[in-house]
Amino acid sequence: MPRNQQILLDNRPAGEAVAGNFKLVSNETPALQDGQVLVRHHFLSLDPYMRGRMNDSKSYAAPQPLGQVMQGGTVGEVVESRSPKFQPGDKVVGMGGWQQYSVVNAGQPGALRKVDTTHVPLSHYLGAVGMPGVTAWYGLVKIIEPQAGQTVVVSAATGAVGSAFAALAKARGCRAVGIAGGPDKCKYAVEELGFDACIDYKLHNDAASLSAALEGACPKGIDGYFENVGGMVLDAVLPRMNDFGRIALCGMIAGYDGKPLPLSHPALILTARLKLQGFIVSEHMEVWPEALKELGTLVGTGKLRPRESVAQGIEAAPEAFLGLLKGKNFGKQLVKLI
Amino acid sequence: MPRNQQILLDNRPAGEAVAGNFKLVSNETPALQDGQVLVRHHFLSLDPYMRGRMNDSKSYAAPQPLGQVMQGGTVGEVVESRSPKFQPGDKVVGMGGWQQYSVVNAGQPGALRKVDTTHVPLSHYLGAVGMPGVTAWYGLVKIIEPQAGQTVVVSAATGAVGSAFAALAKARGCRAVGIAGGPDKCKYAVEELGFDACIDYKLHNDAASLSAALEGACPKGIDGYFENVGGMVLDAVLPRMNDFGRIALCGMIAGYDGKPLPLSHPALILTARLKLQGFIVSEHMEVWPEALKELGTLVGTGKLRPRESVAQGIEAAPEAFLGLLKGKNFGKQLVKLI
């Protein structure tokens, strides 16, 4: 059996996550038992939610266990199978974790799914046509529920979730406004992703300044907001929300390093009769088929052209992940393993 | 026509509201025109929402205009009518404002409603069987949507809204826990209003302490929270919310005096996948008939026995209102005018 390089969570962050929290090890892949398949990972997905799980605190998911392989989404190819459900050569998406190979019990529901790479590149099943895309779909369609002509806003606009959000919002006749960090990302958001406008939050030192910029970009106010960031950005958006606006809370990455970030004016939720709702997309598996179908069509027809930041080799995963947390990625952050 | 003593908003509060913000004047009531009725007010309702409207800031309602009669709910008796819809002697509920008499256009939808005082005392149409009761009903039934056996919590538990909330929650098989200020109110909440437990927030100097007390009173966590207060109380409740909990935001009285009160840990909304929703009951007139029917039955059958704090005479209204804002009332705060 092949050697398998793996990255473990070695210790938990004290404040900001650092490379020393992780540890690279090498093991033999175990021999397969009946019903198991061996998957060679082509790409590993890096996602902001992983930072939350590195803390040993209450969150929507159990903490990432210490000393074990970092959990995460993977796409790859079946290289050996002792299950009738999979053949060597099958392209599959799963939760293989930060390692080169994984052994999967093929009978476990949802553990491994065959995908078609005719119209959609394999890596996109970790992004636009995967968990991040469905995340955007759920927040927009099920929580924000926009009507044509309404204005919707998303933070981390050029990330995997934000990219899909733009295409989904435009398909519904909405004005889509992004918030991103830096002129390159904002240019890309408008020119490539279809946002009607994009605001560079790095040009603003406080919530009031960012809020004024939002007012300019959203002359009719904001009807729906998809939150990936929290902190100052949420404070800036809240006063711009129209009455009966909806806010989908998907990520609060700004607070993951341990400094709790307050919401400055919660009374606005009352005065504007807003709805705020937190969600995690893996708890809504019933929407995945419908969402993936729409997302696959958007990618297949060129209406959603997601960009990817690709780090090379398993040993590059920790630094790529820490960069993602600082917004250094441009689009979906992946690690290419072959 | 009779003399009509009125209380106007003379100037807006700078910080805390004070008696000098109001002004007592006396006028002749004007002669009736066709379609109008003259109502003599028996009781005037004092409600926390009025404080928000004294500020000249964006809120769900337009600010109370300066130099005009303070707006507010009233119950009374028709003493003169030039409308076929009303006869002298009819008991009516309306929005007559802080004055002894009002002239009402009887044809205006919703302006004046006849009520039956056979089983429900007239004053209760300003409380348990009126706007505050329907407010409790909407937040509980339409936002919190509790199931039998779940735990629901309400702040300002012995006020008009909280009293109705307890009866409605118990009728649905919930564990009902109140938060109120002082041992007398907490005793009353449990012994008279049917709360399973009541926590005296005055015994706690910070959110952590209050939160620990809530943990004791809610051993299975909190599934639904009805917020009348904001500030430290909301901070204390949030960590105790169960996954998928619902919070109905009805009032944030703690922040009405101009100091915006932050929410310390908004990330909990995400990690527990909570829903927070602000509402104002006058925007949901479609539920009033159903809600008033249930509330009237609860009062008529003695399952809801609301207490009232009654100030005597129009000139007592400002001090009674300022006391309400400080929690000095015990149950529904009224001003008796005859």
GROMACS .gro file of C-alpha atoms in nm, chain A residues 17-334:
model
  318
   17ALA     CA    1  -0.389   3.011   1.451
   18VAL     CA    2  -0.025   2.940   1.355
   19ALA     CA    3   0.164   2.681   1.153
   20GLY     CA    4   0.286   2.520   1.475
   21ASN     CA    5  -0.068   2.405   1.550
   22PHE     CA    6  -0.028   2.145   1.275
   23LYS     CA    7   0.204   1.847   1.230
   24LEU     CA    8   0.294   1.655   0.917
   25VAL     CA    9   0.327   1.277   0.955
   26SER     CA   10   0.360   0.981   0.721
   27ASN     CA   11   0.189   0.644   0.753
   28GLU     CA   12   0.116   0.331   0.556
   29THR     CA   13  -0.239   0.320   0.422
   30PRO     CA   14  -0.406   0.018   0.581
   31ALA     CA   15  -0.517  -0.283   0.376
   32LEU     CA   16  -0.880  -0.262   0.264
   33GLN     CA   17  -1.153  -0.461   0.430
   34ASP     CA   18  -1.472  -0.573   0.259
   35GLY     CA   19  -1.690  -0.276   0.166
   36GLN     CA   20  -1.403  -0.029   0.171
   37VAL     CA   21  -1.242   0.174  -0.104
   38LEU     CA   22  -0.909   0.353  -0.124
   39VAL     CA   23  -0.930   0.709  -0.261
   40ARG     CA   24  -0.632   0.905  -0.386
   41HIS     CA   25  -0.704   1.273  -0.324
   42HIS     CA   26  -0.650   1.514  -0.611
   43PHE     CA   27  -0.760   1.824  -0.424
   44LEU     CA   28  -0.814   1.913  -0.062
   45SER     CA   29  -1.058   2.190   0.031
   46LEU     CA   30  -0.963   2.463   0.278
   47ASP     CA   31  -1.257   2.643   0.434
   48PRO     CA   32  -1.298   2.910   0.704
   49TYR     CA   33  -1.522   2.687   0.917
   50MET     CA   34  -1.216   2.475   0.996
   51ARG     CA   35  -1.074   2.755   1.210
   52GLY     CA   36  -1.379   2.743   1.440
   53ARG     CA   37  -1.333   2.370   1.488
   54MET     CA   38  -0.971   2.414   1.595
   55ASN     CA   39  -1.098   2.575   1.917
   56ASP     CA   40  -1.210   2.354   2.201
   57SER     CA   41  -1.536   2.543   2.246
   58LYS     CA   42  -1.902   2.502   2.177
   59SER     CA   43  -1.972   2.541   1.812
   60TYR     CA   44  -2.211   2.384   1.568
   61ALA     CA   45  -1.969   2.101   1.509
   62ALA     CA   46  -1.765   1.901   1.756
   63PRO     CA   47  -1.410   2.035   1.789
   64GLN     CA   48  -1.145   1.885   1.564
   65PRO     CA   49  -0.983   1.615   1.784
   66LEU     CA   50  -0.620   1.669   1.874
   67GLY     CA   51  -0.368   1.430   1.723
   68GLN     CA   52  -0.600   1.330   1.441
   69VAL     CA   53  -0.604   1.412   1.072
   70MET     CA   54  -0.757   1.755   1.003
   71GLN     CA   55  -1.106   1.696   0.870
   72GLY     CA   56  -1.212   1.846   0.540
   73GLY     CA   57  -1.360   1.794   0.198
   74THR     CA   58  -1.165   1.619  -0.077
   75VAL     CA   59  -1.207   1.517  -0.440
   76GLY     CA   60  -1.012   1.234  -0.594
   77GLU     CA   61  -1.011   0.904  -0.769
   78VAL     CA   62  -1.086   0.553  -0.650
   79VAL     CA   63  -0.763   0.353  -0.683
   80GLU     CA   64  -0.873   0.031  -0.520
   81SER     CA   65  -1.218  -0.098  -0.430
   82ARG     CA   66  -1.364  -0.380  -0.228
   83SER     CA   67  -1.714  -0.241  -0.274
   84PRO     CA   68  -1.946  -0.311  -0.568
   85LYS     CA   69  -2.054   0.054  -0.558
   86PHE     CA   70  -1.721   0.196  -0.678
   87GLN     CA   71  -1.470   0.103  -0.943
   88PRO     CA   72  -1.108   0.211  -0.976
   89GLY     CA   73  -1.106   0.528  -1.186
   90ASP     CA   74  -1.431   0.665  -1.041
   91LYS     CA   75  -1.408   1.037  -0.961
   92VAL     CA   76  -1.545   1.098  -0.614
   93VAL     CA   77  -1.611   1.374  -0.361
   94GLY     CA   78  -1.592   1.303   0.011
   95MET     CA   79  -1.458   1.413   0.346
   96GLY     CA   80  -1.115   1.259   0.321
   97GLY     CA   81  -0.932   1.515   0.532
   98TRP     CA   82  -0.586   1.668   0.506
   99GLN     CA   83  -0.403   1.366   0.366
  100GLN     CA   84  -0.306   1.209   0.036
  101TYR     CA   85  -0.522   0.899   0.064
  102SER     CA   86  -0.829   0.794   0.255
  103VAL     CA   87  -0.993   0.463   0.324
  104VAL     CA   88  -1.371   0.499   0.308
  105ASN     CA   89  -1.654   0.270   0.409
  106ALA     CA   90  -1.847   0.288   0.085
  107GLY     CA   91  -2.173   0.180   0.246
  108GLN     CA   92  -2.188   0.473   0.487
  109PRO     CA   93  -2.455   0.715   0.358
  110GLY     CA   94  -2.305   1.034   0.220
  111ALA     CA   95  -1.945   0.928   0.276
  112LEU     CA   96  -1.850   0.921  -0.091
  113ARG     CA   97  -2.030   1.043  -0.401
  114LYS     CA   98  -1.942   0.981  -0.766
  115VAL     CA   99  -1.928   1.296  -0.977
  116ASP     CA  100  -1.933   1.367  -1.349
  117THR     CA  101  -1.640   1.573  -1.477
  118THR     CA  102  -1.769   1.610  -1.834
  119HIS     CA  103  -1.887   1.970  -1.789
  120VAL     CA  104  -1.759   2.054  -1.443
  121PRO     CA  105  -1.390   2.033  -1.348
  122LEU     CA  106  -1.330   1.797  -1.056
  123SER     CA  107  -1.201   2.072  -0.825
  124HIS     CA  108  -1.527   2.270  -0.856
  125TYR     CA  109  -1.704   1.998  -0.661
  126LEU     CA  110  -1.524   2.141  -0.358
  127GLY     CA  111  -1.636   2.495  -0.440
  128ALA     CA  112  -1.908   2.630  -0.664
  129VAL     CA  113  -2.072   2.289  -0.716
  130GLY     CA  114  -2.004   2.170  -0.365
  131MET     CA  115  -2.044   2.271  -0.006
  132PRO     CA  116  -1.964   2.644  -0.053
  133GLY     CA  117  -2.202   2.673  -0.349
  134VAL     CA  118  -2.484   2.502  -0.161
  135THR     CA  119  -2.408   2.728   0.135
  136ALA     CA  120  -2.465   3.034  -0.083
  137TRP     CA  121  -2.776   2.877  -0.229
  138TYR     CA  122  -2.930   2.796   0.110
  139GLY     CA  123  -2.866   3.139   0.259
  140LEU     CA  124  -2.998   3.319  -0.045
  141VAL     CA  125  -3.292   3.098  -0.136
  142LYS     CA  126  -3.410   2.972   0.203
  143ILE     CA  127  -3.326   3.258   0.440
  144ILE     CA  128  -3.298   3.578   0.235
  145GLU     CA  129  -3.571   3.469  -0.009
  146PRO     CA  130  -3.515   3.769  -0.239
  147GLN     CA  131  -3.759   3.906  -0.490
  148ALA     CA  132  -3.648   4.035  -0.828
  149GLY     CA  133  -3.532   4.393  -0.801
  150GLN     CA  134  -3.423   4.365  -0.440
  151THR     CA  135  -3.069   4.438  -0.327
  152VAL     CA  136  -2.860   4.164  -0.170
  153VAL     CA  137  -2.512   4.197  -0.025
  154VAL     CA  138  -2.244   3.942   0.059
  155SER     CA  139  -1.916   3.975   0.247
  156ALA     CA  140  -1.604   3.782   0.143
  157ALA     CA  141  -1.753   3.836  -0.201
  158THR     CA  142  -1.481   3.674  -0.409
  159GLY     CA  143  -1.452   3.362  -0.198
  160ALA     CA  144  -1.611   3.035  -0.294
  161VAL     CA  145  -1.940   3.121  -0.126
  162GLY     CA  146  -1.951   3.482  -0.247
  163SER     CA  147  -1.880   3.385  -0.608
  164ALA     CA  148  -2.172   3.146  -0.615
  165PHE     CA  149  -2.390   3.396  -0.432
  166ALA     CA  150  -2.342   3.654  -0.708
  167ALA     CA  151  -2.445   3.415  -0.986
  168LEU     CA  152  -2.745   3.288  -0.792
  169ALA     CA  153  -2.859   3.641  -0.705
  170LYS     CA  154  -2.826   3.767  -1.062
  171ALA     CA  155  -3.023   3.464  -1.184
  172ARG     CA  156  -3.305   3.588  -0.961
  173GLY     CA  157  -3.301   3.944  -1.093
  174CYS     CA  158  -3.145   4.099  -0.783
  175ARG     CA  159  -2.895   4.379  -0.749
  176ALA     CA  160  -2.588   4.201  -0.607
  177VAL     CA  161  -2.330   4.401  -0.411
  178GLY     CA  162  -2.011   4.251  -0.276
  179ILE     CA  163  -1.774   4.345   0.005
  180ALA     CA  164  -1.415   4.233  -0.044
  181GLY     CA  165  -1.061   4.327   0.052
  182GLY     CA  166  -0.852   4.518  -0.202
  183PRO     CA  167  -0.893   4.670  -0.549
  184ASP     CA  168  -0.803   4.352  -0.738
  185LYS     CA  169  -1.073   4.149  -0.567
  186CYS     CA  170  -1.331   4.424  -0.617
  187LYS     CA  171  -1.244   4.456  -0.987
  188TYR     CA  172  -1.272   4.080  -1.027
  189ALA     CA  173  -1.604   4.076  -0.841
  190VAL     CA  174  -1.760   4.322  -1.085
  191GLU     CA  175  -1.589   4.218  -1.408
  192GLU     CA  176  -1.588   3.842  -1.369
  193LEU     CA  177  -1.840   3.742  -1.104
  194GLY     CA  178  -2.125   3.969  -1.213
  195PHE     CA  179  -2.159   4.183  -0.900
  196ASP     CA  180  -2.324   4.517  -0.975
  197ALA     CA  181  -2.085   4.685  -0.733
  198CYS     CA  182  -1.816   4.583  -0.488
  199ILE     CA  183  -1.687   4.774  -0.188
  200ASP     CA  184  -1.328   4.748  -0.070
  201TYR     CA  185  -1.354   4.728   0.307
  202LYS     CA  186  -0.982   4.796   0.342
  203LEU     CA  187  -1.048   5.156   0.240
  204HIS     CA  188  -1.256   5.206   0.555
  205ASN     CA  189  -1.128   5.234   0.908
  206ASP     CA  190  -1.459   5.210   1.087
  207ALA     CA  191  -1.813   5.087   1.047
  208ALA     CA  192  -1.954   5.437   0.982
  209SER     CA  193  -1.727   5.490   0.683
  210LEU     CA  194  -1.801   5.147   0.539
  211SER     CA  195  -2.170   5.203   0.601
  212ALA     CA  196  -2.162   5.527   0.404
  213ALA     CA  197  -1.999   5.345   0.112
  214LEU     CA  198  -2.271   5.081   0.129
  215GLU     CA  199  -2.534   5.353   0.112
  216GLY     CA  200  -2.382   5.468  -0.216
  217ALA     CA  201  -2.369   5.117  -0.360
  218CYS     CA  202  -2.719   5.031  -0.240
  219PRO     CA  203  -2.932   5.337  -0.315
  220LYS     CA  204  -3.252   5.145  -0.241
  221GLY     CA  205  -3.114   4.998   0.083
  222ILE     CA  206  -3.034   4.635   0.152
  223ASP     CA  207  -3.301   4.366   0.155
  224GLY     CA  208  -3.082   4.065   0.217
  225TYR     CA  209  -2.734   4.019   0.359
  226PHE     CA  210  -2.521   3.707   0.360
  227GLU     CA  211  -2.266   3.728   0.642
  228ASN     CA  212  -1.933   3.550   0.618
  229VAL     CA  213  -1.727   3.788   0.826
  230GLY     CA  214  -1.892   3.956   1.125
  231GLY     CA  215  -1.742   4.237   1.330
  232MET     CA  216  -1.713   4.579   1.167
  233VAL     CA  217  -1.873   4.464   0.843
  234LEU     CA  218  -2.192   4.351   1.015
  235ASP     CA  219  -2.203   4.676   1.210
  236ALA     CA  220  -2.176   4.866   0.882
  237VAL     CA  221  -2.448   4.669   0.705
  238LEU     CA  222  -2.710   4.673   0.981
  239PRO     CA  223  -2.805   5.044   0.955
  240ARG     CA  224  -2.849   5.006   0.577
  241MET     CA  225  -3.098   4.719   0.604
  242ASN     CA  226  -3.447   4.790   0.476
  243ASP     CA  227  -3.748   4.713   0.691
  244PHE     CA  228  -3.820   4.340   0.699
  245GLY     CA  229  -3.470   4.260   0.570
  246ARG     CA  230  -3.320   3.914   0.616
  247ILE     CA  231  -2.968   3.832   0.728
  248ALA     CA  232  -2.822   3.485   0.677
  249LEU     CA  233  -2.540   3.426   0.925
  250CYS     CA  234  -2.298   3.178   0.776
  251GLY     CA  235  -1.960   3.282   0.913
  252MET     CA  236  -1.817   3.517   1.170
  253ILE     CA  237  -1.455   3.464   1.073
  254ALA     CA  238  -1.355   3.798   1.226
  255GLY     CA  239  -1.416   3.653   1.571
  256TYR     CA  240  -1.252   3.312   1.531
  257ASP     CA  241  -0.926   3.412   1.694
  258GLY     CA  242  -1.081   3.441   2.034
  259LYS     CA  243  -1.166   3.809   2.064
  260PRO     CA  244  -1.547   3.808   2.080
  261LEU     CA  245  -1.674   4.080   1.847
  262PRO     CA  246  -1.983   4.259   1.973
  263LEU     CA  247  -2.269   4.375   1.757
  264SER     CA  248  -2.286   4.747   1.828
  265HIS     CA  249  -2.653   4.828   1.764
  266PRO     CA  250  -2.873   4.522   1.807
  267ALA     CA  251  -3.175   4.748   1.855
  268LEU     CA  252  -3.173   4.797   1.477
  269ILE     CA  253  -3.294   4.438   1.445
  270LEU     CA  254  -3.606   4.549   1.626
  271THR     CA  255  -3.660   4.890   1.470
  272ALA     CA  256  -3.623   4.754   1.115
  273ARG     CA  257  -3.804   4.428   1.205
  274LEU     CA  258  -3.518   4.221   1.068
  275LYS     CA  259  -3.473   3.848   1.072
  276LEU     CA  260  -3.125   3.711   1.151
  277GLN     CA  261  -3.074   3.343   1.111
  278GLY     CA  262  -2.766   3.130   1.162
  279PHE     CA  263  -2.732   2.809   0.967
  280ILE     CA  264  -2.494   2.532   0.869
  281VAL     CA  265  -2.552   2.378   0.532
  282SER     CA  266  -2.475   2.018   0.630
  283GLU     CA  267  -2.792   2.021   0.839
  284HIS     CA  268  -3.003   2.082   0.531
  285MET     CA  269  -2.912   1.789   0.309
  286GLU     CA  270  -3.263   1.794   0.163
  287VAL     CA  271  -3.177   2.101  -0.049
  288TRP     CA  272  -2.847   1.971  -0.188
  289PRO     CA  273  -2.981   1.799  -0.501
  290GLU     CA  274  -3.181   2.105  -0.610
  291ALA     CA  275  -2.896   2.343  -0.526
  292LEU     CA  276  -2.625   2.134  -0.692
  293LYS     CA  277  -2.834   2.104  -1.007
  294GLU     CA  278  -2.866   2.482  -1.038
  295LEU     CA  279  -2.501   2.540  -0.952
  296GLY     CA  280  -2.383   2.277  -1.199
  297THR     CA  281  -2.587   2.440  -1.473
  298LEU     CA  282  -2.450   2.785  -1.389
  299VAL     CA  283  -2.093   2.653  -1.412
  300GLY     CA  284  -2.164   2.440  -1.720
  301THR     CA  285  -2.312   2.739  -1.906
  302GLY     CA  286  -2.034   2.975  -1.805
  303LYS     CA  287  -2.255   3.197  -1.592
  304LEU     CA  288  -2.050   3.111  -1.287
  305ARG     CA  289  -1.676   3.111  -1.348
  306PRO     CA  290  -1.520   3.062  -1.008
  307ARG     CA  291  -1.153   3.135  -0.955
  308GLU     CA  292  -0.932   2.906  -0.749
  309SER     CA  293  -0.622   2.964  -0.540
  310VAL     CA  294  -0.423   2.642  -0.556
  311ALA     CA  295  -0.141   2.552  -0.320
  312GLN     CA  296   0.081   2.265  -0.425
  313GLY     CA  297   0.142   1.960  -0.207
  314ILE     CA  298   0.008   1.843   0.127
  315GLU     CA  299   0.289   2.016   0.317
  316ALA     CA  300   0.161   2.352   0.185
  317ALA     CA  301  -0.182   2.310   0.344
  318PRO     CA  302  -0.119   2.485   0.679
  319GLU     CA  303   0.027   2.803   0.529
  320ALA     CA  304  -0.248   2.814   0.264
  321PHE     CA  305  -0.508   2.776   0.536
  322LEU     CA  306  -0.359   3.055   0.749
  323GLY     CA  307  -0.355   3.275   0.439
  324LEU     CA  308  -0.721   3.200   0.377
  325LEU     CA  309  -0.806   3.321   0.726
  326LYS     CA  310  -0.634   3.651   0.640
  327GLY     CA  311  -0.806   3.684   0.304
  328LYS     CA  312  -0.490   3.617   0.102
  329ASN     CA  313  -0.667   3.369  -0.124
  330PHE     CA  314  -0.842   3.474  -0.441
  331GLY     CA  315  -1.150   3.259  -0.484
  332LYS     CA  316  -1.176   2.902  -0.361
  333GLN     CA  317  -0.866   2.789  -0.170
  334LEU     CA  318  -0.750   2.440  -0.265
   0.00000   0.00000   0.00000
